[in-house]
Short mmCIF file of C-alpha atoms in Angstrom, two decimals:
data_model
loop_
_atom_site.label_atom_id
_atom_site.label_comp_id
_atom_site.label_asym_id
_atom_site.label_seq_id
_atom_site.Cartn_x
_atom_site.Cartn_y
_atom_site.Cartn_z
CA MET A 13 60.02 148.27 123.89
CA SER A 14 60.71 144.53 124.22
CA VAL A 15 60.70 142.00 121.39
CA LEU A 16 57.36 140.62 122.58
CA GLN A 17 55.80 144.10 122.73
CA ARG A 18 57.01 144.96 119.23
CA PHE A 19 55.69 141.62 117.99
CA GLU A 20 52.24 142.28 119.50
CA LYS A 21 52.15 145.77 118.00
CA ARG A 22 52.92 144.44 114.52
CA LEU A 23 50.22 141.79 114.87
CA GLU A 24 47.66 144.46 115.73
CA GLY A 25 48.24 146.09 112.36
CA MET A 26 47.82 142.90 110.35
CA VAL A 27 44.56 142.03 108.55
CA GLU A 28 42.64 144.55 110.67
CA GLY A 29 42.66 142.64 113.90
CA ALA A 30 41.77 139.27 112.40
CA PHE A 31 44.43 137.62 114.55
CA ALA A 32 42.57 138.60 117.71
CA LYS A 33 39.50 136.76 116.42
CA VAL A 34 41.41 133.75 115.15
CA PHE A 35 43.27 133.19 118.41
CA LYS A 36 40.53 134.11 120.87
CA GLY A 37 40.31 131.27 123.40
CA VAL A 38 43.00 129.19 121.72
CA VAL A 39 46.76 129.34 121.22
CA HIS A 40 48.10 132.89 120.84
CA PRO A 41 51.09 133.99 118.73
CA VAL A 42 52.83 135.55 121.74
CA GLU A 43 52.80 132.15 123.46
CA ILE A 44 54.43 130.63 120.37
CA LEU A 45 57.15 133.29 120.26
CA THR A 46 57.86 132.84 123.97
CA ALA A 47 58.23 129.08 123.43
CA MET A 48 60.59 129.71 120.50
CA GLN A 49 62.76 131.90 122.73
CA ARG A 50 62.87 129.12 125.33
CA GLU A 51 63.89 126.60 122.64
CA ALA A 52 66.74 128.84 121.51
CA GLU A 53 67.93 129.12 125.10
CA ALA A 54 67.70 125.35 125.61
CA HIS A 55 69.67 124.45 122.47
CA LYS A 56 72.65 126.78 122.80
CA ALA A 57 76.01 125.42 121.65
CA ILE A 58 79.34 127.10 122.33
CA LEU A 59 81.54 127.45 119.26
CA ALA A 60 85.30 127.77 119.14
CA GLY A 61 86.12 131.35 120.06
CA GLY A 62 83.33 131.58 122.61
CA ARG A 63 80.45 132.40 120.24
CA THR A 64 77.04 130.92 121.09
CA LEU A 65 75.20 129.13 118.28
CA VAL A 66 71.41 128.69 118.51
CA PRO A 67 68.84 127.08 116.18
CA ASN A 68 67.67 129.03 113.16
CA ARG A 69 64.80 126.76 112.05
CA TYR A 70 61.62 126.47 114.11
CA VAL A 71 58.73 124.16 113.20
CA ILE A 72 55.44 125.06 114.90
CA ASP A 73 52.94 122.19 115.13
CA LEU A 74 49.39 123.38 115.83
CA SER A 75 46.36 121.26 116.63
CA PRO A 76 44.22 120.38 113.57
CA TYR A 77 41.51 122.83 114.69
CA ASP A 78 43.91 125.70 115.33
CA HIS A 79 45.80 124.97 112.11
CA SER A 80 42.60 125.13 110.04
CA ARG A 81 41.64 128.48 111.60
CA LEU A 82 45.12 129.88 111.06
CA ALA A 83 45.57 128.68 107.47
CA PRO A 84 44.78 132.05 105.76
CA TYR A 85 47.35 133.83 107.95
CA ALA A 86 50.02 131.12 108.36
CA ALA A 87 52.55 132.66 105.96
CA ALA A 88 52.23 136.15 107.45
CA LEU A 89 52.46 134.83 110.99
CA ALA A 90 55.52 132.72 110.18
CA GLN A 91 57.25 135.79 108.75
CA GLU A 92 56.48 137.89 111.84
CA LEU A 93 57.63 135.11 114.17
CA ALA A 94 60.87 134.75 112.23
CA GLN A 95 61.55 138.50 112.36
CA SER A 96 60.87 138.71 116.09
CA GLN A 97 62.96 135.63 116.85
CA ALA A 98 65.84 137.11 114.83
CA GLU A 99 65.54 140.32 116.90
CA PHE A 100 65.60 138.31 120.13
CA ILE A 101 68.67 136.32 119.04
CA GLY A 102 70.41 139.53 118.04
CA GLU A 103 69.72 141.12 121.43
CA GLN A 104 71.32 138.11 123.13
CA ALA A 105 74.40 138.45 120.84
CA TRP A 106 73.94 134.83 119.73
CA THR A 107 74.93 133.42 116.33
CA VAL A 108 72.82 131.56 113.75
CA TYR A 109 73.47 130.00 110.36
CA GLY A 110 71.83 132.16 107.71
CA ASP A 111 68.27 133.39 108.21
CA VAL A 112 65.78 132.44 110.90
CA ILE A 113 63.13 130.17 109.38
CA VAL A 114 59.68 129.46 110.84
CA GLU A 115 57.30 126.83 109.45
CA VAL A 116 53.73 126.35 110.66
CA GLU A 117 52.42 122.80 110.32
CA ARG A 118 49.47 120.63 111.35
CA GLY A 119 50.24 118.54 114.42
CA ASP A 120 47.93 115.54 114.50
CA GLY A 121 47.22 114.36 118.03
CA LEU A 122 47.46 117.82 119.60
CA ASP A 123 44.40 119.10 121.45
CA THR A 124 42.89 122.49 120.62
CA GLY A 125 44.95 125.26 122.17
CA MET A 126 48.08 123.09 122.35
CA PHE A 127 51.15 123.48 120.18
CA ARG A 128 54.67 122.10 119.85
CA VAL A 129 57.89 123.87 118.85
CA THR A 130 60.81 121.96 117.32
CA ALA A 131 64.08 123.85 116.95
CA GLU A 132 67.18 122.87 114.99
CA VAL A 133 70.26 124.24 113.28
CA TYR A 134 69.49 124.20 109.55
CA THR A 135 72.27 124.72 107.02
CA GLY A 136 70.33 124.44 103.78
CA GLY A 137 69.08 120.96 102.93
CA ASP A 138 69.96 117.30 103.19
CA VAL A 139 73.52 116.36 103.98
CA ALA A 140 75.02 114.95 100.80
CA PRO A 141 78.31 113.13 100.30
CA ALA A 142 81.14 115.35 99.01
CA PRO A 143 82.40 114.64 95.49
CA SER A 144 85.35 112.29 95.35
CA GLY A 145 88.68 114.05 95.87
CA TYR A 146 87.01 117.28 97.04
CA ASP A 147 87.59 118.62 100.53
CA GLU A 148 84.82 121.03 101.45
CA ALA A 149 85.77 123.81 103.90
CA PRO A 150 83.74 123.86 107.13
CA TYR A 151 80.72 126.15 106.95
CA GLN A 152 81.42 129.30 108.95
CA PRO A 153 78.57 131.34 110.46
CA TYR A 154 78.43 135.10 110.45
CA ASP A 155 76.89 137.27 113.15
CA ALA A 156 74.91 140.44 112.50
CA GLY A 157 78.11 142.49 112.54
CA GLY A 158 79.59 140.46 109.70
CA TYR A 159 82.48 138.99 111.69
CA GLN A 160 83.48 135.56 110.46
CA GLN A 161 83.74 132.84 113.06
CA PRO A 162 86.88 130.69 113.29
CA ALA A 163 86.50 127.28 111.67
CA ALA A 164 85.97 124.35 114.00
CA PRO A 165 87.81 121.05 113.44
CA ALA A 166 86.13 119.20 110.59
CA ALA A 167 83.88 116.48 111.99
CA ARG A 168 82.15 113.87 109.85
CA LEU A 169 80.41 110.53 109.86
CA LEU A 170 81.83 107.95 107.49
CA GLY A 171 79.44 105.33 106.14
CA ALA A 172 80.38 101.70 105.49
CA ASP A 173 79.82 102.41 101.78
CA GLY A 174 82.48 105.14 101.84
CA ARG A 175 80.09 108.08 101.90
CA SER A 176 81.23 111.00 104.05
CA TYR A 177 78.65 113.13 105.89
CA PRO A 178 80.18 116.40 107.15
CA LEU A 179 78.91 117.69 110.50
CA GLN A 180 78.42 121.39 111.18
CA PRO A 181 78.73 122.92 114.67
CA GLY A 182 75.30 122.79 116.27
CA SER A 183 72.65 120.09 116.24
CA THR A 184 72.22 117.53 113.45
CA VAL A 185 69.13 115.32 113.53
CA ILE A 186 69.70 111.91 111.91
CA GLY A 187 66.74 109.95 110.58
CA ARG A 188 64.75 108.99 107.53
CA GLY A 189 62.02 111.64 107.82
CA ASP A 190 61.66 115.07 106.23
CA GLN A 191 62.63 116.88 109.45
CA ALA A 192 66.01 115.16 109.68
CA ASN A 193 69.07 117.17 108.64
CA MET A 194 70.89 113.97 107.71
CA ARG A 195 68.45 111.62 105.97
CA LEU A 196 69.31 107.95 105.62
CA PRO A 197 67.21 105.56 103.48
CA ASP A 198 67.07 102.77 106.07
CA VAL A 199 63.69 101.34 107.15
CA GLY A 200 65.24 100.36 110.49
CA ILE A 201 65.86 104.02 111.30
CA SER A 202 63.14 106.18 112.85
CA ARG A 203 62.03 109.42 111.21
CA ARG A 204 63.88 111.36 113.92
CA HIS A 205 66.24 108.71 115.22
CA ALA A 206 69.15 110.49 116.92
CA ARG A 207 70.67 113.93 117.39
CA LEU A 208 74.36 114.75 117.21
CA ASP A 209 75.39 117.97 119.01
CA TYR A 210 78.82 119.26 118.00
CA ASP A 211 80.25 122.43 119.56
CA GLY A 212 83.48 122.51 117.58
CA ASN A 213 85.34 120.41 120.13
CA GLN A 214 83.04 117.78 121.61
CA ALA A 215 80.34 115.67 119.93
CA VAL A 216 77.43 114.19 121.88
CA LEU A 217 75.09 111.62 120.34
CA THR A 218 71.56 111.38 121.79
CA ASP A 219 68.94 108.78 120.89
CA LEU A 220 65.57 110.50 120.29
CA GLY A 221 63.42 107.64 121.53
CA SER A 222 63.94 105.64 118.35
CA THR A 223 62.12 102.34 117.83
CA ASN A 224 65.23 100.19 117.31
CA GLY A 225 67.66 102.15 119.47
CA THR A 226 71.17 103.46 118.90
CA THR A 227 74.43 101.70 119.70
CA VAL A 228 78.00 103.00 119.93
CA ASN A 229 80.79 100.41 119.81
CA GLY A 230 78.17 97.70 120.33
CA GLN A 231 76.62 99.25 123.45
CA ARG A 232 73.09 100.66 123.39
CA VAL A 233 73.11 104.31 124.44
CA SER A 234 70.69 107.09 125.33
CA ALA A 235 73.34 109.83 125.21
CA VAL A 236 77.11 109.52 124.89
CA SER A 237 80.14 111.69 124.15
CA LEU A 238 81.85 110.46 120.99
CA ASN A 239 85.55 109.86 120.41
CA PRO A 240 87.21 109.68 116.98
CA GLY A 241 86.85 106.15 115.60
CA ASP A 242 83.65 105.34 117.53
CA ILE A 243 81.29 103.13 115.51
CA ILE A 244 77.61 104.11 115.53
CA GLN A 245 74.86 101.67 114.56
CA LEU A 246 71.36 102.92 113.58
CA GLY A 247 69.08 100.32 112.04
CA THR A 248 71.27 98.47 109.54
CA THR A 249 73.43 101.56 108.95
CA THR A 250 76.97 101.74 110.35
CA LEU A 251 78.69 105.12 110.72
CA THR A 252 82.16 105.93 112.04
CA PHE A 253 82.79 109.24 113.78
CA ARG A 254 85.83 111.11 112.43
CA LEU A 255 87.44 114.35 113.60
CA ASP A 256 89.95 115.93 111.23
CA GLY A 257 92.28 118.77 112.18
#
C-alpha cells in the first residue's frame, strides 16, 4: 500500500467521514500531500557524504473559504500530513532535521479550491548570534537508522556589527517576516527577501523577488554562487559570507 493510499485510509477513519464533506468540491488532502511530496523533491540538497537533505517544515496556505471550513480539523489534518510526509521521505531514504512539521494557515488572495505549499529546512527557531568566545559545532542531522552525518564545513554570515549567523546545510530564508529562518530587523528587507542554499560545499544565494533587491559585491543578483569573503547587501544590512574549515 502506497503512502497516499495509507493516508486516505487514515482520513476515512477520522471524525466519521467529516473530511469527505468538508473537502467535497474544494481542495482535498490528498492533493496537498502530493504537492508536499513534489516540494520535497524540488528542494533536495546533497550533503557531504552523499546524503540527500529535504525540507522538514511545510506551510499550507488555504483560501479563506477553505480555511474556515477546515478550522475544526486543521490540527488533526496537519498531524496526518506530517506523518505521511515522514513516511514518504523515509521511503526515499532522504534525510531531514528533526521531525516533519506541517502548519495550516489562511492564505489571503487564494481562490476557493486553491492552495499553496511552502517548504523549508527548519532547525528550531530564529538564527541567533553565538555567545562571544563560543564556537558552536555544526548541527548534524540523523536519518531514521540513527546514523550521524559527517559535519559540513562551518558556513556563516558575518554582520557589520560583528554578529555571526551560522548557516546549516539546506535552505535558509532571510527576511524580516515570521516565515524567515534568519530574521533581520531592517525595514528595507522584504518579509521573505532571499534564500541561501548550502549543500555543505557550495552556497547559492537567490533573491526571492524582494522589493529592494539583493546585491553581492555591489552587483544586483537574482541567483549567484557565493565565494568566501563575498559581501551581501539586503536593505541597509551588510553581511559577509564566511566558510570555516
